[in-house]
Amino acid sequence: MLNNCTATNLTKNTISNSLDNPFINKGFSLIYSDKFYDNKIISKKINERSLVIFQKNLKKNTIVKITNILNNKSVIATVGSNADYPLFNNAVLSLRIADEIELNENEPYVEILEILEDALFIAKRAKTFEEEKRVANKAPVNNINISDLNIKEKNTKNELSKKFSYKIKIADFYFNDTALLLVDRIIKETKIRDAKIKKINQKKYRVYAGPFNNINSLQKSFNDISILEFENIEIIKND
């Protein structure tokens, strides 16, 4: 039986939220619109031309890389002030960000990656290089953004998802026994009855739910799981 002490300490056994690693989350973002603010779905406004996002897990002014997972387009942005928005969404993006990464509003699947100091230094150097190159070519220097921090270029096709199929990654653990405790807790404290465990490797056991073949069932289950108050529940696309 899962006692209160064990349930409280489950998050301490996860390996996905280490302080030594940058924050990363995959999920469905919400593209800002004034109608969401007017209807109190979002508590604050975002200028549509800004490179600003709302993200509950990150502090204001944190630099992040936003990647459209379906086409691998990315942009560097900044976390704005704290704001309320639906639990299901991993961030709220400005319209400019959505446009620059060509985000599909029907499947706005993105990765939020915190940029740490060293990576930010690389980004600044890359930006300076781009500015100098444009000046040398006598081209206007406007709206310069870093689209990819990786040294090696990635040859990927800009294809949208052909099949909607996702699972919810609830947490990763070092031990299978700890993962089993969480499954027991999910069954007792939520409406989820199909939580599963996947062995990733010898020291990584993933508790997840799904797959989900439509956004309504995905959102409902995500909201059900959110009552457990895990800090970084993710949505993972099935290959």
XYZ file of N, CA and C in Angstrom:
717
model
N 0.849 -1.206 0.000
C 0.000 0.000 0.000
C 0.879 1.248 0.000
N 0.436 2.254 -0.709
C 1.213 3.488 -0.843
C 0.894 4.432 0.297
N 1.875 4.667 1.205
C 1.607 5.570 2.319
C 1.854 7.009 1.912
N 1.402 7.947 2.763
C 1.489 9.367 2.439
C 2.929 9.834 2.263
N 3.822 9.301 3.101
C 5.224 9.708 3.033
C 5.834 9.325 1.688
N 5.547 8.071 1.264
C 6.067 7.604 -0.014
C 5.498 8.412 -1.153
N 4.198 8.687 -1.096
C 3.540 9.449 -2.160
C 4.132 10.843 -2.264
N 4.421 11.441 -1.106
C 4.972 12.794 -1.099
C 6.362 12.826 -1.707
N 7.132 11.748 -1.487
C 8.524 11.738 -1.921
C 8.726 11.149 -3.309
N 7.650 10.787 -3.990
C 7.808 10.181 -5.308
C 8.553 11.089 -6.270
N 8.239 12.364 -6.229
C 8.879 13.275 -7.179
C 10.378 13.389 -6.924
N 10.811 13.126 -5.708
C 12.232 13.222 -5.383
C 13.027 12.094 -6.023
N 12.333 11.009 -6.441
C 13.009 9.888 -7.059
C 13.043 9.978 -8.575
N 12.442 10.989 -9.132
C 12.464 11.117 -10.585
C 13.824 11.562 -11.044
N 14.132 11.281 -12.315
C 15.421 11.678 -12.866
C 15.248 12.725 -13.951
N 14.027 13.217 -14.134
C 13.771 14.144 -15.244
C 13.880 15.602 -14.837
N 13.970 15.887 -13.522
C 13.973 17.271 -13.075
C 15.241 17.658 -12.326
N 16.377 17.133 -12.758
C 17.643 17.425 -12.101
C 17.999 18.895 -12.226
N 18.521 19.454 -11.114
C 18.901 20.862 -11.112
C 20.106 21.118 -12.000
N 20.863 20.039 -12.339
C 22.054 20.203 -13.153
C 21.719 20.298 -14.640
N 20.494 20.021 -15.008
C 20.105 19.993 -16.405
C 19.156 21.135 -16.720
N 19.183 21.631 -17.955
C 18.237 22.674 -18.338
C 16.821 22.130 -18.378
N 15.859 22.989 -18.118
C 14.455 22.604 -18.211
C 14.116 22.317 -19.673
N 13.388 21.218 -19.883
C 12.941 20.886 -21.221
C 11.548 20.270 -21.118
N 10.674 20.653 -22.034
C 9.320 20.112 -22.010
C 8.754 20.074 -23.420
N 8.131 18.941 -23.743
C 7.424 18.795 -25.011
C 5.932 18.778 -24.739
N 5.201 19.552 -25.525
C 3.757 19.594 -25.314
C 3.076 20.517 -26.306
N 1.804 20.762 -26.054
C 1.008 21.615 -26.932
C 0.959 23.029 -26.357
N 1.457 23.979 -27.126
C 1.415 25.376 -26.700
C 0.125 26.042 -27.172
N -0.159 27.175 -26.549
C -1.311 27.982 -26.937
C -0.795 29.229 -27.635
N -1.285 29.491 -28.837
C -0.889 30.688 -29.579
C -1.742 31.848 -29.083
N -1.097 32.905 -28.606
C -1.827 34.010 -27.983
C -2.799 34.685 -28.950
N -3.957 35.022 -28.399
C -4.953 35.825 -29.107
C -5.685 36.652 -28.060
N -6.065 37.862 -28.425
C -6.789 38.716 -27.478
C -8.088 38.068 -26.995
N -8.672 37.209 -27.819
C -9.925 36.558 -27.407
C -9.709 35.664 -26.180
N -8.502 35.074 -26.063
C -8.211 34.255 -24.891
C -8.100 35.118 -23.634
N -7.521 36.308 -23.805
C -7.435 37.242 -22.677
C -8.831 37.765 -22.309
N -9.604 38.143 -23.305
C -10.952 38.676 -23.062
C -11.854 37.644 -22.378
N -11.656 36.377 -22.712
C -12.459 35.303 -22.118
C -11.825 34.721 -20.858
N -10.748 35.368 -20.391
C -10.063 35.006 -19.141
C -9.454 33.604 -19.170
N -9.122 33.139 -20.365
C -8.402 31.877 -20.498
C -6.926 32.100 -20.188
N -6.441 33.302 -20.541
C -5.085 33.748 -20.216
C -5.203 35.011 -19.384
N -4.381 35.135 -18.356
C -4.546 36.256 -17.421
C -3.805 37.524 -17.844
N -2.872 37.426 -18.811
C -2.110 38.602 -19.237
C -1.984 38.619 -20.751
N -1.662 39.798 -21.286
C -1.510 39.964 -22.719
C -0.061 39.770 -23.160
N 0.095 39.376 -24.433
C 1.406 39.319 -25.078
C 1.321 40.136 -26.359
N 2.290 41.014 -26.563
C 2.358 41.747 -27.823
C 2.601 40.756 -28.951
N 1.763 40.822 -29.986
C 1.836 39.819 -31.047
C 3.154 39.831 -31.804
N 3.911 40.938 -31.773
C 5.180 41.020 -32.490
C 6.385 40.744 -31.590
N 6.152 40.419 -30.340
C 7.259 40.184 -29.411
C 7.761 38.746 -29.522
N 8.974 38.524 -28.997
C 9.527 37.170 -28.878
C 9.445 36.760 -27.411
N 8.213 36.741 -26.907
C 7.952 36.475 -25.488
C 6.979 35.310 -25.361
N 7.204 34.495 -24.331
C 6.284 33.407 -24.018
C 5.908 33.467 -22.540
N 4.810 32.839 -22.185
C 4.476 32.567 -20.791
C 4.813 31.101 -20.532
N 5.520 30.830 -19.432
C 5.871 29.455 -19.074
C 5.946 29.353 -17.553
N 5.110 28.509 -16.972
C 4.936 28.460 -15.521
C 6.149 27.945 -14.761
N 6.967 27.110 -15.389
C 8.079 26.491 -14.681
C 9.358 27.327 -14.683
N 9.382 28.374 -15.491
C 10.609 29.146 -15.656
C 10.447 30.583 -15.168
N 11.543 31.143 -14.676
C 11.523 32.506 -14.162
C 11.460 33.528 -15.296
N 10.975 34.701 -14.959
C 10.925 35.802 -15.921
C 12.331 36.105 -16.445
N 12.423 36.395 -17.735
C 13.657 36.733 -18.448
C 14.542 35.528 -18.757
N 14.075 34.311 -18.447
C 14.816 33.126 -18.860
C 14.818 33.050 -20.383
N 15.975 32.728 -20.951
C 16.084 32.575 -22.400
C 15.745 31.130 -22.768
N 14.900 30.957 -23.773
C 14.473 29.619 -24.164
C 14.559 29.451 -25.677
N 14.699 28.223 -26.078
C 14.626 27.865 -27.488
C 13.293 27.168 -27.716
N 12.489 27.703 -28.634
C 11.186 27.137 -28.951
C 11.305 26.419 -30.284
N 11.015 25.113 -30.297
C 11.131 24.329 -31.523
C 9.801 23.716 -31.906
N 9.401 23.939 -33.144
C 8.252 23.246 -33.711
C 8.717 21.836 -34.043
N 8.291 20.861 -33.263
C 8.807 19.502 -33.399
C 8.416 18.872 -34.734
N 7.321 19.336 -35.314
C 6.834 18.728 -36.548
C 7.617 19.153 -37.787
N 8.350 20.288 -37.698
C 9.154 20.695 -38.855
C 10.578 21.108 -38.483
N 10.895 21.047 -37.186
C 12.230 21.340 -36.655
C 12.645 22.807 -36.782
N 11.710 23.701 -37.044
C 12.030 25.129 -37.059
C 12.040 25.640 -35.622
N 12.981 26.551 -35.312
C 13.106 27.019 -33.937
C 13.438 28.505 -33.892
N 13.265 29.078 -32.711
C 13.533 30.493 -32.502
C 13.898 30.688 -31.036
N 14.712 31.702 -30.765
C 15.068 32.039 -29.396
C 14.069 33.066 -28.869
N 13.585 32.841 -27.642
C 12.588 33.731 -27.050
C 12.913 33.964 -25.578
N 12.109 34.805 -24.943
C 12.295 35.150 -23.532
C 11.002 34.880 -22.775
N 11.151 34.375 -21.562
C 9.988 34.136 -20.713
C 9.510 35.462 -20.124
N 8.224 35.729 -20.254
C 7.646 36.943 -19.703
C 7.247 36.767 -18.248
N 6.454 37.668 -17.746
C 6.021 37.622 -16.353
C 5.061 36.461 -16.127
N 4.839 36.109 -14.870
C 3.951 35.002 -14.531
C 2.541 35.267 -15.031
N 1.918 34.241 -15.568
C 0.557 34.379 -16.069
C -0.172 33.051 -15.915
N -1.476 33.129 -15.774
C -2.308 31.932 -15.705
C -2.753 31.553 -17.109
N -2.713 30.270 -17.403
C -3.196 29.748 -18.679
C -3.551 28.272 -18.466
N -4.221 27.619 -19.410
C -4.683 26.242 -19.189
C -3.560 25.273 -18.837
N -3.834 24.346 -17.914
C -2.855 23.359 -17.486
C -2.342 22.516 -18.643
N -3.199 22.258 -19.590
C -2.844 21.387 -20.709
C -1.720 21.959 -21.558
N -1.618 23.264 -21.630
C -0.628 23.907 -22.497
C 0.704 24.082 -21.790
N 1.813 23.766 -22.489
C 3.124 23.901 -21.854
C 3.681 25.316 -21.954
N 3.006 26.193 -22.706
C 3.416 27.593 -22.811
C 2.362 28.357 -23.605
N 2.454 29.680 -23.528
C 1.683 30.553 -24.408
C 2.697 31.287 -25.272
N 2.525 31.235 -26.592
C 3.471 31.830 -27.520
C 2.874 33.058 -28.181
N 3.716 34.037 -28.470
C 3.254 35.190 -29.237
C 2.957 34.751 -30.666
N 2.153 35.537 -31.362
C 1.823 35.228 -32.752
C 3.076 35.235 -33.621
N 4.003 36.133 -33.321
C 5.246 36.197 -34.099
C 6.036 34.901 -33.998
N 6.148 34.361 -32.795
C 6.876 33.100 -32.609
C 6.206 31.993 -33.407
N 4.884 31.916 -33.297
C 4.143 30.878 -34.025
C 4.358 31.001 -35.529
N 4.378 32.225 -36.019
C 4.587 32.452 -37.455
C 5.995 32.060 -37.884
N 6.986 32.432 -37.078
C 8.376 32.189 -37.472
C 8.725 30.704 -37.503
N 8.104 29.924 -36.639
C 8.379 28.484 -36.655
C 7.308 27.715 -37.413
N 6.414 28.467 -38.083
C 5.356 27.880 -38.918
C 4.551 26.831 -38.148
N 4.064 27.237 -37.002
C 3.337 26.331 -36.113
C 1.932 26.067 -36.644
N 1.557 24.816 -36.682
C 0.219 24.416 -37.094
C -0.730 24.603 -35.909
N -1.684 25.516 -36.018
C -2.562 25.816 -34.883
C -3.448 24.635 -34.499
N -3.612 23.668 -35.402
C -4.400 22.477 -35.085
C -3.582 21.404 -34.376
N -2.260 21.532 -34.425
C -1.369 20.598 -33.738
C -0.103 21.349 -33.320
N -0.231 22.284 -32.376
C 0.889 23.163 -31.991
C 1.860 22.475 -31.026
N 2.540 21.463 -31.545
C 3.412 20.611 -30.730
C 4.825 21.185 -30.711
N 5.269 21.652 -29.551
C 6.564 22.332 -29.457
C 7.392 21.810 -28.297
N 8.696 22.044 -28.410
C 9.635 21.767 -27.327
C 10.107 23.091 -26.755
N 10.055 23.208 -25.432
C 10.585 24.376 -24.728
C 11.901 23.962 -24.082
N 13.001 24.601 -24.464
C 14.313 24.260 -23.924
C 14.946 25.489 -23.291
N 15.287 25.379 -22.012
C 15.970 26.470 -21.319
C 17.398 26.589 -21.833
N 17.791 27.809 -22.178
C 19.151 28.051 -22.657
C 20.009 28.502 -21.487
N 21.027 27.702 -21.155
C 21.912 28.036 -20.047
C 23.000 29.000 -20.519
N 23.825 29.455 -19.601
C 24.774 30.541 -19.868
C 25.699 30.254 -21.038
N 26.305 29.056 -21.095
C 27.253 28.743 -22.163
C 26.575 28.740 -23.528
N 25.380 28.139 -23.572
C 24.659 28.078 -24.838
C 24.233 29.470 -25.274
N 23.888 30.323 -24.305
C 23.489 31.689 -24.625
C 24.662 32.465 -25.216
N 25.866 32.226 -24.687
C 27.060 32.880 -25.220
C 27.272 32.492 -26.683
N 27.057 31.213 -26.990
C 27.185 30.748 -28.367
C 26.152 31.428 -29.252
N 24.930 31.564 -28.735
C 23.860 32.199 -29.501
C 24.197 33.651 -29.809
N 24.769 34.368 -28.830
C 25.129 35.771 -29.035
C 26.220 35.899 -30.092
N 27.190 34.973 -30.052
C 28.252 35.011 -31.056
C 27.688 34.734 -32.445
N 26.768 33.782 -32.525
C 26.152 33.454 -33.806
C 25.347 34.636 -34.333
N 24.664 35.332 -33.428
C 23.873 36.498 -33.827
C 24.783 37.597 -34.359
N 25.918 37.830 -33.667
C 26.867 38.851 -34.112
C 27.407 38.517 -35.490
N 27.722 37.245 -35.710
C 28.224 36.819 -37.007
C 27.200 37.088 -38.096
N 25.928 36.758 -37.827
C 24.874 36.982 -38.812
C 24.719 38.466 -39.116
N 24.816 39.300 -38.081
C 24.696 40.742 -38.287
C 25.829 41.269 -39.180
N 27.049 40.814 -38.877
C 28.198 41.253 -39.670
C 28.072 40.782 -41.117
N 27.600 39.566 -41.311
C 27.459 39.023 -42.657
C 26.439 39.810 -43.469
N 25.340 40.196 -42.820
C 24.304 40.952 -43.516
C 24.789 42.353 -43.877
N 25.549 42.957 -42.953
C 26.106 44.280 -43.245
C 27.068 44.195 -44.429
N 27.896 43.167 -44.430
C 28.866 42.991 -45.520
C 28.170 42.825 -46.861
N 26.995 42.213 -46.816
C 26.226 42.006 -48.042
C 25.295 43.167 -48.350
N 25.418 44.259 -47.533
C 24.597 45.454 -47.700
C 23.104 45.136 -47.602
N 22.792 44.224 -46.729
C 21.387 43.866 -46.512
C 20.939 44.467 -45.198
N 19.671 44.834 -45.061
C 19.176 45.400 -43.798
C 19.248 44.382 -42.672
N 19.645 44.854 -41.495
C 19.745 43.975 -40.340
C 18.503 44.141 -39.488
N 17.502 43.329 -39.726
C 16.243 43.415 -38.985
C 15.765 42.025 -38.604
N 15.181 41.923 -37.429
C 14.525 40.690 -36.983
C 15.434 39.468 -37.091
N 16.664 39.621 -36.588
C 17.602 38.510 -36.644
C 17.356 37.586 -35.458
N 17.233 36.302 -35.730
C 17.009 35.321 -34.681
C 17.898 34.114 -34.940
N 18.233 33.422 -33.899
C 19.022 32.205 -34.026
C 18.049 31.046 -34.182
N 18.113 30.340 -35.271
C 17.130 29.293 -35.526
C 17.586 27.930 -35.025
N 18.895 27.771 -34.777
C 19.372 26.471 -34.319
C 20.710 26.649 -33.634
N 20.848 26.122 -32.415
C 22.101 26.253 -31.675
C 23.045 25.086 -31.928
N 22.606 24.082 -32.657
C 23.454 22.937 -32.912
C 24.532 23.286 -33.934
N 25.746 22.764 -33.719
C 26.849 23.042 -34.638
C 26.590 22.347 -35.972
N 26.115 21.119 -35.923
C 25.860 20.391 -37.149
C 24.464 20.724 -37.662
N 24.376 20.931 -38.949
C 23.085 21.207 -39.543
C 22.275 19.927 -39.627
N 20.977 20.072 -39.452
C 20.086 18.927 -39.514
C 19.304 18.972 -40.818
N 19.351 17.877 -41.540
C 18.601 17.786 -42.780
C 17.285 17.073 -42.495
N 16.274 17.836 -42.205
C 14.967 17.278 -41.885
C 13.927 17.870 -42.813
N 12.904 17.088 -43.070
C 11.814 17.532 -43.930
C 10.784 18.271 -43.106
N 10.283 19.356 -43.644
C 9.269 20.155 -42.951
C 7.887 19.574 -43.202
N 7.654 18.418 -42.611
C 6.388 17.742 -42.815
C 5.521 17.870 -41.567
N 4.256 18.123 -41.768
C 3.323 18.138 -40.657
C 2.950 16.698 -40.303
N 2.433 16.548 -39.124
C 2.065 15.228 -38.649
C 0.976 14.616 -39.530
N 1.186 13.362 -39.931
C 0.188 12.672 -40.740
C -0.797 11.899 -39.869
N -0.400 11.580 -38.657
C -1.264 10.809 -37.771
C -1.163 11.380 -36.365
N -2.297 11.680 -35.760
C -2.315 12.203 -34.396
C -2.223 11.026 -33.424
N -1.092 10.890 -32.767
C -0.901 9.816 -31.790
C 0.138 10.257 -30.770
N -0.308 10.441 -29.516
C 0.560 10.940 -28.459
C 0.370 10.138 -27.174
N 1.386 10.167 -26.329
C 1.256 9.615 -24.980
C 1.698 10.679 -23.987
N 1.299 10.527 -22.728
C 1.650 11.474 -21.678
C 2.754 10.864 -20.818
N 3.921 11.500 -20.838
C 5.023 11.056 -19.978
C 4.839 11.716 -18.615
N 4.542 10.901 -17.623
C 4.257 11.437 -16.285
C 5.541 11.630 -15.488
N 6.415 10.646 -15.509
C 7.682 10.765 -14.773
C 8.613 9.626 -15.142
N 9.921 9.860 -14.981
C 10.947 8.840 -15.142
C 11.559 8.534 -13.780
N 11.881 7.251 -13.538
C 12.439 6.827 -12.253
C 13.656 5.944 -12.456
N 14.509 5.913 -11.430
C 15.654 5.013 -11.445
C 15.239 3.567 -11.211
N 14.190 3.370 -10.417
C 13.818 2.024 -9.999
C 12.404 1.666 -10.432
N 12.242 0.418 -10.870
C 10.927 -0.063 -11.289
C 9.941 -0.065 -10.123
N 10.426 -0.378 -8.919
C 9.537 -0.406 -7.748
C 8.928 0.970 -7.487
N 9.716 2.020 -7.679
C 9.198 3.374 -7.490
C 8.165 3.700 -8.555
N 8.418 3.274 -9.782
C 7.455 3.477 -10.861
C 6.141 2.772 -10.547
N 6.230 1.575 -9.975
C 5.020 0.833 -9.607
C 4.228 1.574 -8.536
N 4.934 2.217 -7.607
C 4.252 3.003 -6.576
C 3.458 4.148 -7.196
N 4.045 4.796 -8.209
C 3.335 5.891 -8.851
C 2.109 5.393 -9.605
N 2.227 4.255 -10.291
C 1.073 3.683 -10.985
C -0.048 3.412 -9.998
N 0.305 2.886 -8.828
C -0.687 2.621 -7.787
C -1.341 3.924 -7.335
N -0.537 4.965 -7.196
C -1.070 6.266 -6.778
C -2.003 6.855 -7.842
N -1.615 6.715 -9.104
C -2.446 7.223 -10.198
C -3.820 6.564 -10.189
N -3.831 5.251 -10.004
C -5.101 4.515 -9.996
C -5.978 4.947 -8.831
N -5.365 5.205 -7.676
C -6.133 5.555 -6.483
C -6.588 7.009 -6.457
N -5.786 7.916 -7.036
C -6.055 9.342 -6.876
C -6.557 10.059 -8.128
N -6.578 9.358 -9.252
C -7.055 9.989 -10.484
C -8.057 9.072 -11.180
N -8.566 9.550 -12.302
C -9.503 8.755 -13.103
C -8.776 7.919 -14.150
N -7.464 8.014 -14.187
C -6.669 7.264 -15.163
C -6.572 5.804 -14.730
N -6.864 4.895 -15.641
C -6.809 3.468 -15.340
C -5.844 2.715 -16.246
N -5.195 3.409 -17.160
C -4.321 2.719 -18.108
C -2.877 3.188 -18.003
N -2.443 3.623 -16.821
C -1.044 4.021 -16.648
C -0.146 2.815 -16.860
N 0.971 3.039 -17.548
C 1.867 1.938 -17.906
C 3.300 2.286 -17.535
N 4.158 1.271 -17.531
C 5.584 1.460 -17.277
C 6.363 0.944 -18.473
N 7.321 1.751 -18.947
C 8.199 1.330 -20.029
C 9.636 1.382 -19.542
N 10.362 0.292 -19.716
C 11.770 0.259 -19.343
C 12.584 0.887 -20.468
N 13.174 2.059 -20.197
C 13.978 2.756 -21.195
C 15.384 2.161 -21.256
N 15.970 1.946 -20.083
C 17.255 1.267 -19.957
C 17.357 0.714 -18.546
N 18.553 0.268 -18.141
C 18.720 -0.368 -16.837
C 18.434 0.564 -15.662
N 18.540 1.870 -15.876
C 18.350 2.819 -14.781
C 17.273 3.858 -15.083
N 16.347 3.510 -15.970
C 15.311 4.477 -16.319
C 14.010 3.763 -16.643
N 13.004 4.010 -15.791
C 11.682 3.435 -15.965
C 10.675 4.576 -16.104
N 9.935 4.568 -17.194
C 9.009 5.669 -17.497
C 7.571 5.276 -17.214
N 6.880 6.120 -16.459
C 5.449 5.951 -16.228
C 4.726 6.873 -17.208
N 3.794 6.294 -17.971
C 3.104 7.082 -18.986
C 1.666 6.607 -19.146
N 0.894 7.381 -19.864
C -0.482 7.016 -20.198
C -0.679 7.215 -21.691
N -1.549 6.418 -22.278
C -1.815 6.526 -23.701
C -1.541 5.231 -24.427
N -1.583 5.240 -25.747
C -1.622 6.418 -26.625
C -3.014 7.044 -26.748
N -3.024 8.301 -27.214
C -4.257 9.047 -27.451
C -4.299 9.450 -28.929
N -5.438 9.227 -29.543
C -5.571 9.455 -30.974
C -6.362 10.704 -31.329
N -6.771 11.462 -30.311
C -7.417 12.746 -30.580
C -7.109 13.702 -29.436
N -7.156 14.981 -29.723
C -6.711 15.982 -28.752
C -7.644 16.075 -27.552
N -8.926 15.764 -27.726
C -9.870 15.860 -26.609
C -9.559 14.835 -25.519
N -9.323 13.589 -25.905
C -8.992 12.557 -24.920
C -7.624 12.811 -24.295
N -6.698 13.328 -25.106
C -5.367 13.671 -24.590
C -5.465 14.762 -23.533
N -6.223 15.803 -23.829
C -6.357 16.923 -22.898
C -7.063 16.500 -21.617
N -8.101 15.686 -21.735
C -8.837 15.236 -20.546
C -7.936 14.433 -19.614
N -7.183 13.496 -20.174
C -6.294 12.675 -19.349
C -5.163 13.508 -18.760
N -4.635 14.456 -19.538
C -3.578 15.339 -19.032
C -4.080 16.124 -17.826
N -5.274 16.662 -17.923
C -5.843 17.431 -16.809
C -6.100 16.542 -15.594
N -6.514 15.293 -15.836
C -6.735 14.352 -14.729
C -5.426 14.075 -13.991
N -4.350 13.891 -14.744
C -3.050 13.582 -14.150
C -2.458 14.795 -13.439
N -2.808 15.985 -13.886
C -2.219 17.214 -13.341
C -2.504 17.405 -11.856
N -3.527 16.745 -11.326
C -3.824 16.892 -9.899
C -2.711 16.304 -9.026
N -1.861 15.462 -9.622
C -0.739 14.893 -8.871
C 0.352 15.927 -8.630
N 0.290 17.053 -9.366
C 1.202 18.180 -9.193
C 2.654 17.833 -9.483
N 2.897 16.975 -10.450
C 4.250 16.784 -10.942
C 4.636 18.025 -11.728
N 5.875 18.462 -11.605
C 6.283 19.740 -12.176
C 6.453 19.721 -13.693
N 6.773 18.577 -14.259
C 7.143 18.581 -15.679
C 6.539 17.395 -16.424
N 5.220 17.316 -16.440
C 4.543 16.303 -17.241
C 4.670 16.697 -18.710
N 5.028 15.732 -19.556
C 5.254 16.018 -20.966
C 4.316 15.230 -21.870
N 4.131 15.747 -23.078
C 3.389 15.038 -24.108
C 4.398 14.598 -25.156
N 4.426 13.290 -25.452
C 5.398 12.719 -26.359
C 4.695 12.142 -27.586
N 5.146 12.527 -28.750
C 4.553 12.016 -29.986
C 5.027 10.590 -30.259
N 4.111 9.705 -30.635
C 4.468 8.339 -31.002
C 5.036 8.321 -32.406
N 6.088 7.572 -32.585
C 6.727 7.463 -33.906
C 5.860 6.649 -34.850
